[in-house]
C-alpha cells in the first residue's frame, strides 16, 4: 500500500510539473529590467506559423553602428518569440522573407507605392509579392521600424494588420534627467543616478546601452543628462570626457545628448568676471565651449537652461531679458545644428498670482529669440500638479518655437509608492483646445507646428529613472514612461489604447487580465486627483518633499510656497479668484475660454477652484453644495484606491508572484496615504466651512491636530528640492 501511495504521489508530481511547464506564466522570471521589451513566446499557434514562414529569413543593408544594434535586437527577439533563430543575408531576392532597406538603395519601381515622405526618422512596412519590406531614409528610421515590427509580433497582430507608414510628429522627443553630479536624483525615487561619474570615462556601464535601447524602442531620440539646477562643472574638461563615453553608448540607438548648463559658467569655470550675455568675452567663451563640445561629442544636441528661477542665475543679473540671455547660447551652437531649450518655468515673489508669471514674462518677447531657441513650457501654469488647466503660453507664442514639458516621475503623485498612470494626464493637456486660430488649435496642434510655423518642435518628459533593477521602482511608473514615448511620437494617440498595449507587453495577452489592469490604470490618476486636490484645488502638499498633505502651510519666506496662497479658504468659501475681480489670469486665454472661465457656471467643475473663490453653499451641477461635492470627491478618491486593491487581489496566481506581492503592498500604502490625504483636507477645510459631512460618510479616525503632527513625524525619503 505504501508503494501505491508513493507511485500515486510521483505521478501527481509529474503531472503537476507538466502542467506548470505547459501553462507557466511567461513573466514568472520577469524582474522589470527589460520593461516592455521582455520577449515571450507567441501563444497563437496559427500566427506563430505565419510569422515563421514570413520572417525568419532577413535581409539587412550594409552594417553601421545602428544596423548592428538592429541586428542584435532581432537575434535576441526572434528565438524567444518564434522559437527559431533568424537567418541573415544581403540577398534581395524573393527568397528573403523580410528586407530592411534604405530608400536610396531601392529601385524606383520598388518605392512607387510610397507616397508619404518618411523624413529622417520615419519608416514604412509593406508587402511586395511574398516579401515584406521595412524601408526608411536612414538607419535610425530602420531601427524604429524594426522595433515596431517586433512589437507587432509581440502583440500577435495578424499579417494583414502590419502594413504601416509612421513618421514622428515631434522633432525632439526627449527625456530630462534631474541627476546631480554626486549621483543624487532630484525628484527621483528609484535609486541613484545611472550615470556612474566616478567610473567614467574608462568604464561604460552596460546599463547606458540598455537604457538607450528602451528609449529607441519608443522612438525617443534625445536625453538631457543632468539636473536643470545645473552644476557648472558639467562643462569642464573632466566631465565632458565622461559625457563623451555616455554619448558613444547612446549614439548607435539614435540618441543625442543635451546638457543643462549654469548661466554663470563663464565665471564659475571660465575665469571671466561676468556672464553678461552682451559681453564680447562671454560670447566668445560660449562659442569656444560649443566648439570644444561638438569636437568631442558629434551627437551633441545643445543646451537646456533654467535661468532666473528658484535661485538659478540668469541674464536678469545684468539687466538683460530672457531672449538676450538665450540668444548668446543659440549663436554658439547654431553652426553645429544645435538648439537651446530655454525653460519657461519662472515665478517671482512680487507677482500677485504665480499663474500669470510665465505668460507675462515671455509673451512680450515673442519673435525676439534666435530661430534655434525652443521655449520649454510645463503643461500647466504652476508646477506639474495633479490637474492644471493648460498653460496659456501654448497658443500665445506665434514666433517662438514652443515645446511641451511633462513629468513622468511622480513628484506630486505619491513618489514610487502610488499607482498613478500619467497617460490620461498627458492626453488631457494634448487635447486641450487653445483656440489660437479658432476651434481645433489643440496643444498637440501647437507643438507639432500645425498652428504656427515652428522650425523646431519637441516634447520633454522628466523621467528620473534610477539604479533600481526595474528602473522606476513602482512597476506601473514604467507605464507612464511608455505612454510618454508613444505620445511624443504621435501626440494624437489615445491613452487607453496605449495602456492596453503596455499591459499586453508587460503582463501577457489574456483578455480579462488586460481589461482588469487597464481599468485600474485608467482610474488611477483621477483617484489621485480626488483624494488630493479635487475641483481645481492645487498645491496642498507639505513643502519640500511634496509627499503628504499640508493644506494648512503658511508663513513661509514666499507666499507662493504656501498652501493657503492657493486655496484661500476662509469662512466665506474657497478657491483662487482669477477673474477680473481677482488676478485676471483668465485674460491670458483666447476666446471662448476667457469668457468660459469668467463665470463659475461655465467653468468645467474639475477646474472650478482654479478660477473662482466660491461660497461653501454654492450649488454645483449635481444640485449639491460645493462643500458636500468637495467632501464626496475626497471620499471617492479613497474608494477608487480600494477598488484598485480589490481588482488587483483578483489577479493572484495570474500575475507573477513577485510583482503581485509588491503591487499589493504598494496599494495598501496608497490606500493608507489616500485616507490621510482625505481626512487631513476634509477636517482642515471643515474648520472654515463649519458644516457637517454629508450623510453616510465615515468620520475621520483622528482630529485635525493629529493629522497636522504627521507632517513632521512621518519618515519622508531624503530628496533634493526645487525643479
XYZ file of C-alpha atoms in Angstrom:
723
model
C 0.000 0.000 0.000
C 2.845 2.342 0.841
C 4.339 1.755 -2.638
C 0.980 2.551 -4.232
C 0.785 5.858 -2.345
C 4.343 6.669 -3.377
C 3.552 5.851 -7.001
C 0.389 7.962 -6.948
C 2.351 10.805 -5.397
C 5.074 10.509 -8.013
C 2.538 10.549 -10.852
C 0.772 13.536 -9.307
C 4.053 15.399 -9.006
C 4.946 14.620 -12.624
C 1.521 15.808 -13.814
C 1.777 18.945 -11.687
C 5.211 19.725 -13.097
C 3.986 19.072 -16.627
C 1.019 21.348 -16.033
C 3.289 24.020 -14.649
C 5.516 23.680 -17.706
C 2.650 23.800 -20.178
C 0.787 26.652 -18.502
C 3.609 28.533 -16.805
C 3.437 32.294 -16.733
C 5.942 33.593 -19.316
C 6.559 36.553 -16.986
C 7.375 34.407 -13.967
C 11.058 35.383 -14.045
C 10.403 38.942 -15.166
C 12.244 41.458 -12.993
C 11.293 44.607 -14.885
C 14.734 45.326 -16.276
C 13.715 44.792 -19.898
C 10.434 46.643 -19.308
C 8.194 46.343 -22.388
C 10.981 44.524 -24.292
C 10.705 41.286 -22.303
C 10.241 38.810 -25.136
C 7.965 35.813 -24.584
C 6.780 33.056 -26.959
C 3.939 33.838 -29.357
C 0.930 31.951 -27.991
C -1.336 31.908 -31.066
C -0.132 28.830 -32.942
C -1.671 29.821 -36.274
C 0.029 33.225 -36.154
C 3.241 31.592 -34.988
C 3.389 29.517 -38.155
C 2.590 32.586 -40.289
C 5.406 34.503 -38.618
C 7.895 31.683 -39.097
C 7.107 31.421 -42.787
C 7.325 35.169 -43.304
C 10.089 36.474 -41.073
C 12.923 34.058 -40.359
C 14.999 34.894 -43.453
C 16.066 38.529 -43.162
C 17.989 40.883 -45.423
C 19.817 43.844 -43.917
C 21.633 46.771 -45.549
C 25.328 47.433 -45.166
C 26.179 47.425 -41.489
C 26.831 50.577 -39.474
C 26.608 51.072 -35.704
C 22.820 51.389 -35.787
C 22.252 48.447 -38.123
C 24.500 46.434 -35.815
C 22.219 47.018 -32.802
C 19.165 46.458 -35.023
C 20.539 43.048 -35.977
C 21.383 42.238 -32.361
C 17.810 43.041 -31.331
C 16.388 40.691 -33.953
C 18.826 37.981 -32.845
C 17.615 38.476 -29.280
C 13.912 38.649 -30.089
C 13.075 36.022 -32.700
C 14.390 32.903 -30.892
C 12.300 33.904 -27.866
C 9.227 34.891 -29.871
C 9.260 32.250 -32.603
C 11.462 29.532 -31.151
C 13.915 29.628 -34.070
C 16.994 31.627 -34.982
C 16.788 34.052 -37.905
C 19.000 33.737 -40.972
C 20.588 36.984 -42.170
C 21.596 37.780 -45.711
C 22.206 40.697 -48.047
C 20.121 38.895 -50.665
C 17.296 40.988 -52.132
C 15.517 38.196 -54.000
C 12.092 36.778 -53.247
C 13.698 34.099 -51.094
C 14.049 36.726 -48.349
C 11.068 36.905 -46.011
C 11.589 40.453 -44.742
C 14.002 43.025 -46.110
C 15.237 46.090 -44.220
C 16.364 48.655 -46.774
C 17.306 52.281 -47.114
C 15.079 54.031 -49.607
C 18.091 55.245 -51.599
C 19.127 51.644 -52.249
C 15.811 50.647 -53.807
C 14.713 50.951 -57.398
C 12.039 53.438 -58.361
C 9.695 50.545 -59.082
C 10.157 49.219 -55.530
C 9.212 52.563 -53.995
C 6.492 53.616 -56.437
C 3.777 52.990 -53.853
C 5.491 55.139 -51.197
C 3.602 58.423 -51.406
C 4.233 59.706 -47.866
C 7.511 61.418 -47.022
C 9.434 59.464 -44.398
C 11.869 62.162 -43.306
C 14.982 61.216 -41.390
C 13.224 59.035 -38.804
C 10.025 57.668 -40.331
C 9.570 54.161 -41.692
C 7.150 52.121 -43.729
C 6.338 48.423 -43.563
C 4.602 46.857 -46.557
C 4.459 43.725 -48.634
C 5.658 43.296 -52.216
C 4.650 39.926 -53.589
C 5.726 37.372 -50.987
C 8.315 39.677 -49.422
C 7.871 42.092 -46.548
C 9.748 45.393 -46.685
C 10.844 47.766 -43.930
C 12.015 50.946 -45.618
C 13.391 54.190 -44.227
C 15.574 57.108 -45.264
C 18.131 56.369 -42.523
C 19.454 53.615 -40.290
C 17.674 55.301 -37.391
C 14.368 55.025 -39.250
C 15.030 51.336 -39.865
C 15.731 50.885 -36.145
C 12.358 52.421 -35.286
C 10.703 50.283 -37.961
C 12.323 47.157 -36.545
C 11.037 47.898 -33.037
C 7.536 48.479 -34.402
C 7.691 45.184 -36.316
C 8.863 43.279 -33.232
C 6.081 44.910 -31.196
C 3.536 43.752 -33.781
C 4.752 40.180 -33.308
C 4.585 40.503 -29.541
C 1.041 41.891 -29.723
C 0.218 38.967 -32.024
C -1.048 41.098 -34.858
C -2.212 39.262 -37.996
C -0.045 39.845 -41.035
C -2.849 41.784 -42.684
C -2.528 44.479 -39.975
C 1.194 45.063 -40.363
C 1.182 47.476 -43.303
C 2.031 50.871 -41.822
C 3.768 54.121 -42.577
C 4.753 56.047 -39.489
C 6.653 59.298 -39.039
C 7.201 61.197 -35.795
C 5.082 64.306 -35.449
C 7.510 65.906 -32.997
C 11.188 66.515 -33.714
C 12.857 66.489 -30.276
C 11.434 63.611 -28.232
C 13.480 63.715 -25.079
C 13.819 62.542 -21.532
C 15.020 65.067 -18.962
C 17.175 63.784 -16.102
C 17.329 65.810 -12.912
C 20.524 63.969 -11.938
C 23.258 65.633 -9.913
C 26.975 65.027 -10.222
C 27.034 63.351 -6.788
C 24.523 60.850 -8.279
C 21.606 62.004 -6.144
C 18.499 62.437 -8.257
C 16.191 65.379 -7.682
C 12.627 64.100 -7.542
C 13.975 60.639 -8.248
C 12.503 57.715 -6.328
C 14.280 54.692 -7.783
C 17.837 54.802 -6.528
C 20.935 56.695 -7.570
C 21.621 58.254 -10.950
C 22.502 55.686 -13.588
C 25.422 57.864 -14.724
C 28.445 56.493 -12.857
C 30.559 59.632 -12.945
C 33.142 58.023 -10.683
C 33.993 55.264 -13.205
C 33.676 57.366 -16.353
C 35.197 57.786 -18.888
C 37.107 54.497 -18.586
C 34.074 52.307 -17.943
C 30.881 52.458 -19.977
C 28.294 50.662 -17.867
C 26.118 48.264 -19.920
C 23.085 49.963 -18.390
C 23.697 53.018 -20.613
C 23.132 50.988 -23.774
C 20.223 49.116 -22.178
C 18.609 52.463 -21.352
C 19.177 53.699 -24.902
C 17.571 50.512 -26.217
C 14.412 51.205 -24.218
C 14.328 54.805 -25.423
C 14.819 53.846 -29.060
C 12.047 51.264 -28.843
C 9.694 54.176 -28.089
C 11.154 56.410 -30.774
C 12.724 58.785 -28.248
C 15.816 60.487 -29.658
C 17.314 62.819 -27.042
C 18.458 62.727 -23.418
C 19.304 65.647 -21.162
C 21.810 64.091 -18.787
C 21.825 66.392 -15.781
C 19.741 68.494 -13.440
C 18.209 71.776 -14.599
C 19.625 73.164 -11.343
C 22.961 72.705 -13.041
C 26.400 72.321 -11.529
C 28.830 74.445 -13.623
C 31.387 71.621 -13.515
C 29.362 69.694 -16.092
C 31.122 71.813 -18.748
C 34.689 71.349 -17.559
C 37.099 69.115 -19.435
C 36.906 66.266 -16.941
C 33.141 65.894 -17.200
C 32.986 66.469 -20.945
C 35.258 63.459 -21.411
C 32.937 61.424 -19.188
C 29.931 62.597 -21.183
C 31.658 61.570 -24.381
C 31.634 57.952 -23.196
C 27.915 58.123 -22.398
C 27.205 59.731 -25.769
C 29.106 56.974 -27.559
C 26.961 54.358 -25.814
C 23.733 56.115 -26.790
C 24.681 57.049 -30.347
C 24.009 53.695 -32.087
C 20.438 53.905 -30.812
C 19.907 57.301 -32.406
C 20.093 59.214 -29.117
C 21.548 62.737 -28.960
C 22.749 64.113 -25.638
C 21.979 67.549 -24.215
C 23.367 69.265 -21.147
C 21.730 71.564 -18.635
C 24.045 74.494 -18.015
C 24.547 77.028 -15.249
C 24.283 80.528 -16.648
C 27.305 81.712 -14.669
C 29.579 79.055 -16.166
C 31.834 81.655 -17.863
C 32.615 82.940 -14.360
C 32.428 79.732 -12.346
C 34.671 77.581 -14.555
C 35.847 80.007 -17.240
C 37.611 82.584 -15.110
C 35.683 85.573 -16.510
C 34.466 88.378 -14.292
C 30.995 88.450 -15.794
C 28.406 86.249 -17.504
C 26.659 89.210 -19.165
C 25.287 87.841 -22.455
C 26.162 91.097 -24.237
C 29.786 91.000 -23.167
C 32.046 90.096 -26.117
C 34.286 87.887 -23.971
C 31.262 85.960 -22.715
C 30.003 85.391 -26.244
C 33.447 84.195 -27.319
C 33.655 81.871 -24.299
C 30.355 80.192 -25.177
C 31.385 79.893 -28.842
C 34.654 78.193 -27.890
C 32.906 75.915 -25.397
C 30.393 74.832 -28.044
C 33.209 74.087 -30.484
C 35.016 72.010 -27.870
C 31.856 70.020 -27.058
C 30.986 69.254 -30.682
C 34.562 68.195 -31.410
C 34.295 65.678 -28.568
C 30.640 64.699 -28.981
C 29.286 64.731 -32.541
C 25.831 63.628 -31.330
C 25.501 66.635 -29.025
C 22.119 68.344 -29.337
C 22.543 71.569 -27.406
C 21.865 73.235 -24.060
C 18.922 73.279 -21.668
C 18.694 76.336 -19.434
C 16.816 77.118 -16.240
C 17.533 80.793 -15.630
C 16.298 83.362 -13.126
C 14.061 80.815 -11.444
C 14.223 79.380 -7.930
C 17.633 80.903 -7.308
C 19.251 79.811 -10.557
C 21.370 82.564 -12.149
C 20.380 84.151 -15.426
C 20.534 87.272 -17.559
C 18.432 89.358 -15.135
C 21.551 89.972 -13.038
C 22.859 92.081 -15.939
C 19.606 93.819 -16.804
C 19.013 91.541 -19.807
C 15.815 89.691 -20.671
C 15.328 86.012 -21.429
C 15.675 86.474 -25.193
C 19.030 88.204 -24.902
C 20.111 85.545 -22.404
C 19.136 82.664 -24.673
C 20.443 84.129 -27.912
C 24.109 84.196 -26.937
C 23.937 80.448 -26.361
C 21.907 79.874 -29.516
C 24.509 81.626 -31.644
C 27.223 79.433 -30.098
C 25.579 76.121 -31.069
C 23.921 77.212 -34.318
C 26.916 76.466 -36.607
C 26.754 72.837 -35.454
C 22.991 72.427 -35.896
C 22.377 72.669 -32.150
C 19.456 74.206 -30.305
C 18.954 75.955 -26.981
C 15.994 74.858 -24.890
C 15.005 77.680 -22.551
C 12.642 76.751 -19.724
C 9.593 78.939 -19.157
C 9.306 77.814 -15.519
C 9.732 81.213 -13.857
C 7.998 82.963 -10.999
C 8.891 85.853 -8.746
C 7.788 86.653 -5.177
C 6.493 90.042 -6.328
C 3.895 88.569 -8.698
C 0.339 88.794 -7.400
C -0.521 85.450 -8.985
C 2.130 82.899 -9.862
C -0.265 81.588 -12.533
C 0.389 84.732 -14.598
C 4.162 84.864 -14.419
C 5.395 82.859 -17.404
C 2.874 84.380 -19.812
C 3.524 87.947 -18.655
C 7.265 87.433 -18.859
C 7.593 85.653 -22.210
C 4.783 86.839 -24.469
C 6.320 90.336 -24.822
C 9.488 88.591 -26.069
C 7.755 86.633 -28.825
C 9.794 86.925 -32.008
C 12.928 88.152 -30.250
C 14.547 84.737 -29.801
C 17.017 83.245 -32.267
C 15.449 80.706 -34.617
C 17.175 77.785 -32.869
C 15.753 78.594 -29.420
C 12.871 76.438 -28.147
C 10.773 77.619 -25.204
C 10.106 74.593 -22.979
C 6.780 75.077 -21.201
C 5.277 72.901 -18.477
C 1.819 71.547 -19.230
C 0.197 73.865 -16.685
C 0.850 77.358 -15.350
C 2.028 76.281 -11.867
C 4.083 73.101 -11.437
C 3.084 69.601 -12.624
C 0.095 69.486 -10.272
C -2.324 66.516 -10.399
C -4.649 68.633 -12.526
C -3.986 72.017 -14.059
C -5.521 73.985 -16.886
C -3.133 74.049 -19.825
C -0.539 76.824 -19.776
C -1.802 79.829 -21.753
C 1.664 80.099 -23.314
C 0.530 77.343 -25.674
C -1.126 79.251 -28.482
C 0.378 82.601 -27.497
C 3.925 82.352 -28.921
C 3.404 82.550 -32.672
C 7.005 83.443 -33.484
C 8.860 81.383 -30.860
C 9.345 77.613 -31.090
C 7.457 76.166 -28.128
C 7.677 72.616 -26.773
C 5.806 70.752 -24.041
C 7.377 69.610 -20.758
C 5.645 66.790 -18.874
C 6.578 64.990 -15.661
C 6.808 61.200 -15.660
C 8.433 60.917 -12.241
C 5.682 61.074 -9.609
C 6.731 64.139 -7.618
C 3.101 65.034 -6.919
C 1.571 61.566 -7.249
C 2.993 59.647 -4.314
C 6.579 59.132 -5.463
C 7.224 55.454 -6.260
C 4.615 54.332 -3.709
C 1.409 55.070 -5.614
C -0.145 53.757 -8.820
C -0.948 56.782 -10.986
C -0.835 56.172 -14.750
C 0.018 59.540 -16.281
C -1.100 58.770 -19.819
C -4.532 60.232 -19.072
C -2.961 63.473 -17.817
C -0.732 63.713 -20.892
C -3.690 63.134 -23.207
C -5.790 65.693 -21.335
C -3.325 68.502 -21.948
C -2.549 67.490 -25.532
C -6.253 67.534 -26.429
C -6.929 70.874 -24.739
C -8.003 73.464 -27.310
C -6.056 76.723 -27.130
C -8.310 78.414 -29.756
C -5.173 80.174 -31.025
C -6.630 80.080 -34.524
C -10.195 79.185 -33.761
C -11.601 75.793 -32.836
C -9.162 72.966 -33.429
C -5.933 74.544 -32.224
C -5.085 71.996 -29.554
C -1.883 71.890 -27.546
C -0.926 68.889 -29.711
C -1.503 71.048 -32.795
C 0.691 73.803 -31.341
C 3.658 71.574 -30.513
C 3.500 69.793 -33.886
C 3.655 73.156 -35.719
C 0.168 72.855 -37.177
C -0.935 76.148 -35.615
C 2.213 78.224 -36.019
C 5.080 77.684 -38.425
C 7.673 76.497 -35.905
C 11.072 75.448 -37.193
C 11.665 73.135 -34.230
C 9.176 71.083 -32.205
C 9.560 68.964 -29.112
C 8.198 67.104 -26.099
C 10.217 66.542 -22.929
C 9.457 64.091 -20.154
C 11.087 64.462 -16.739
C 11.857 60.793 -16.122
C 14.394 60.406 -13.312
C 14.923 56.690 -13.515
C 17.465 55.202 -11.134
C 19.610 52.208 -10.322
C 16.694 50.082 -9.126
C 16.630 46.903 -11.183
C 13.294 47.797 -12.804
C 14.362 51.442 -13.399
C 11.330 53.076 -11.730
C 10.776 51.077 -8.502
C 6.968 51.024 -8.773
C 6.303 48.724 -11.747
C 3.482 50.931 -13.014
C 5.607 54.071 -13.331
C 7.044 52.308 -16.376
C 3.601 52.642 -17.972
C 3.809 56.439 -17.811
C 7.267 56.312 -19.393
C 5.840 54.120 -22.148
C 2.873 56.468 -22.627
C 5.139 59.489 -22.875
C 7.186 57.826 -25.599
C 4.091 56.818 -27.555
C 2.611 60.321 -27.346
C 5.908 62.026 -28.160
C 5.958 60.090 -31.438
C 2.255 60.728 -32.051
C 0.543 63.215 -29.703
C -2.862 62.259 -31.087
C -2.928 58.702 -29.737
C -5.426 57.524 -27.142
C -4.137 56.921 -23.609
C -6.347 53.876 -23.016
C -5.116 52.234 -26.212
C -1.549 52.892 -25.041
C -2.324 51.470 -21.588
C -3.750 48.263 -23.084
C -0.691 47.929 -25.290
C 1.664 48.302 -22.331
C -0.246 45.740 -20.280
C -0.106 43.211 -23.096
C 3.637 43.750 -23.450
C 4.375 43.501 -19.730
C 1.728 41.156 -18.274
C 0.533 38.979 -21.164
C -2.268 38.598 -23.683
C -5.061 37.082 -21.585
C -8.112 39.246 -22.276
C -9.578 39.581 -18.787
C -6.152 40.229 -17.272
C -5.558 43.032 -19.788
C -9.014 44.515 -19.197
C -8.645 44.480 -15.402
C -5.195 46.063 -15.247
C -6.084 48.632 -17.917
C -9.157 49.666 -15.925
C -7.023 50.112 -12.814
C -4.633 52.307 -14.747
C -7.375 54.401 -16.307
C -8.948 55.321 -12.947
C -5.673 55.733 -11.070
C -4.801 59.319 -11.999
C -8.341 60.543 -11.297
C -8.246 58.754 -7.953
C -5.056 60.665 -7.144
C -6.745 63.955 -8.033
C -9.826 63.118 -5.973
C -8.090 62.242 -2.721
C -5.582 65.095 -3.038
C -6.999 68.176 -4.730
C -10.414 67.843 -6.365
C -12.491 70.532 -8.098
C -9.469 72.644 -9.000
C -7.717 72.841 -5.643
C -3.953 72.799 -6.003
C -0.594 72.776 -4.228
C -1.805 71.435 -0.869
C 1.418 69.471 -0.325
C 3.838 69.657 2.535
C 6.622 71.857 1.269
C 9.992 70.443 0.317
C 9.284 66.761 -0.164
C 5.779 67.159 -1.719
C 4.591 63.798 -0.394
C 1.901 64.225 2.222
C -0.918 66.740 2.707
C -0.414 70.090 4.403
C -3.232 72.450 3.336
C -2.513 74.477 6.468
C 1.005 75.501 5.324
C 1.551 79.240 5.838
C 4.207 81.735 6.955
C 6.999 80.625 4.640
C 9.577 83.046 3.143
C 7.489 83.281 -0.038
C 3.684 83.285 -0.110
C 3.593 81.175 -3.279
C 5.370 78.376 -1.435
C 2.439 78.039 0.954
C -0.790 76.113 0.500
C -3.017 78.898 1.831
C -1.845 81.107 -1.066
C -3.572 78.740 -3.496
C -6.791 77.620 -1.790
C -7.617 80.854 0.090
C -10.121 79.042 2.295
C -11.984 81.193 4.823
C -15.379 81.203 6.470
C -16.913 82.602 3.293
C -15.631 79.995 0.861
C -12.670 78.567 -1.019
C -10.751 78.977 -4.282
C -8.497 81.437 -6.145
C -10.277 84.274 -7.943
C -8.553 84.632 -11.295
C -11.379 86.569 -12.960
C -11.462 90.351 -13.490
C -12.319 90.791 -9.811
C -9.140 88.943 -8.837
C -5.794 88.442 -10.584
C -7.489 88.367 -14.023
C -5.279 85.491 -15.169
C -8.157 84.358 -17.391
C -7.314 87.225 -19.762
C -4.297 85.203 -20.874
C -6.557 82.663 -22.606
C -8.098 83.042 -26.040
C -11.836 83.281 -26.522
C -14.110 81.462 -25.874
C -12.064 80.195 -22.902
C -11.704 83.664 -21.436
C -15.492 84.061 -21.257
C -15.998 80.454 -20.201
C -13.596 80.746 -17.258
C -15.111 84.099 -16.250
C -18.247 82.540 -14.762
C -18.392 79.576 -12.383
C -21.435 78.159 -14.180
C -19.460 77.810 -17.438
C -16.135 76.742 -15.924
C -15.584 72.954 -16.017
C -16.089 71.768 -12.458
C -12.776 69.912 -12.426
C -11.117 73.370 -12.774
C -13.646 75.380 -10.763
C -11.496 76.425 -7.813
C -8.566 77.268 -10.085
C -10.538 80.283 -11.276
C -13.153 81.129 -8.652
C -13.468 81.777 -4.933
C -16.925 80.445 -4.138
C -19.089 80.181 -1.027
C -19.345 76.822 0.711
C -23.052 76.639 -0.161
C -22.555 77.333 -3.883
C -24.820 74.987 -5.870
C -22.979 72.536 -8.100
C -24.373 70.910 -11.271
C -25.307 67.877 -9.192
C -27.555 70.051 -7.025
C -25.252 69.509 -4.055
C -23.442 72.300 -2.276
C -19.784 72.959 -3.021
C -18.915 71.689 0.456
C -20.736 68.394 0.012
C -19.348 67.893 -3.502
C -15.813 68.602 -2.327
C -16.044 66.127 0.531
C -17.625 63.449 -1.673
C -14.738 63.747 -4.145
C -12.242 63.184 -1.328
C -14.097 60.061 -0.240
C -14.491 58.858 -3.821
C -10.708 59.007 -4.274
C -10.201 56.631 -1.346
C -12.919 54.334 -2.695
C -11.187 54.261 -6.084
C -7.936 53.115 -4.478
C -9.878 50.438 -2.637
C -11.401 49.375 -5.977
C -7.883 49.029 -7.394
C -6.949 46.850 -4.417
C -9.927 44.550 -4.975
C -9.219 44.249 -8.690
C -5.536 43.537 -8.130
C -6.233 40.881 -5.499
C -8.427 39.064 -8.040
C -5.331 38.639 -10.205
C -3.452 36.499 -7.687
C -1.993 33.500 -9.492
C -2.395 35.193 -12.875
C 0.394 37.723 -12.313
C 3.939 36.662 -11.437
C 4.197 36.410 -7.686
C 6.981 38.936 -7.138
C 5.151 41.763 -8.891
C 1.830 40.704 -7.429
C 3.114 40.917 -3.858
C 4.947 44.184 -4.474
C 1.969 45.948 -6.042
C -0.406 44.585 -3.414
C 1.780 46.072 -0.686
C 2.110 49.371 -2.536
C -1.658 49.611 -2.998
C -2.055 49.106 0.751
C 0.345 52.002 1.312
C -1.564 54.088 -1.223
C -4.883 53.358 0.482
C -3.465 54.418 3.837
C -1.994 57.586 2.298
C -5.241 58.356 0.474
C -7.183 58.201 3.743
C -4.638 60.501 5.347
C -4.995 62.979 2.477
C -8.781 62.783 2.664
C -9.060 63.191 6.410
C -6.421 65.923 6.644
C -8.029 68.056 3.951
C -11.646 67.469 4.922
C -11.019 68.308 8.587
C -8.925 71.345 7.702
C -11.489 72.808 5.302
C -14.291 71.911 7.729
C -12.632 74.223 10.244
C -13.627 77.043 7.872
C -16.953 75.799 6.497
C -18.253 74.669 9.916
C -20.516 72.259 8.031
C -21.187 68.575 8.752
C -20.041 65.771 6.488
C -22.651 64.503 4.034
C -24.826 61.710 5.408
C -23.444 58.199 5.331
C -19.737 59.011 5.359
C -17.409 57.639 7.995
C -15.877 60.284 10.212
C -12.087 60.675 10.269
C -10.413 58.459 12.811
C -8.431 61.328 14.411
C -8.744 65.070 14.913
C -7.079 67.736 12.797
C -4.153 68.274 15.168
C -3.217 64.613 14.849
C -3.008 64.870 11.049
C -1.001 68.075 11.295
C 1.504 66.262 13.505
C 2.090 63.613 10.832
C 3.701 66.180 8.574
C 6.736 66.291 10.829
C 6.749 62.799 12.336
C 6.381 60.522 9.309
C 9.520 59.381 7.519
C 9.982 61.016 4.140
C 12.812 59.976 1.766
C 15.687 62.423 1.584
C 15.222 64.125 -1.773
C 16.550 67.267 -3.366
C 14.033 70.058 -3.595
C 13.210 72.546 -6.327
C 12.696 71.948 -10.022
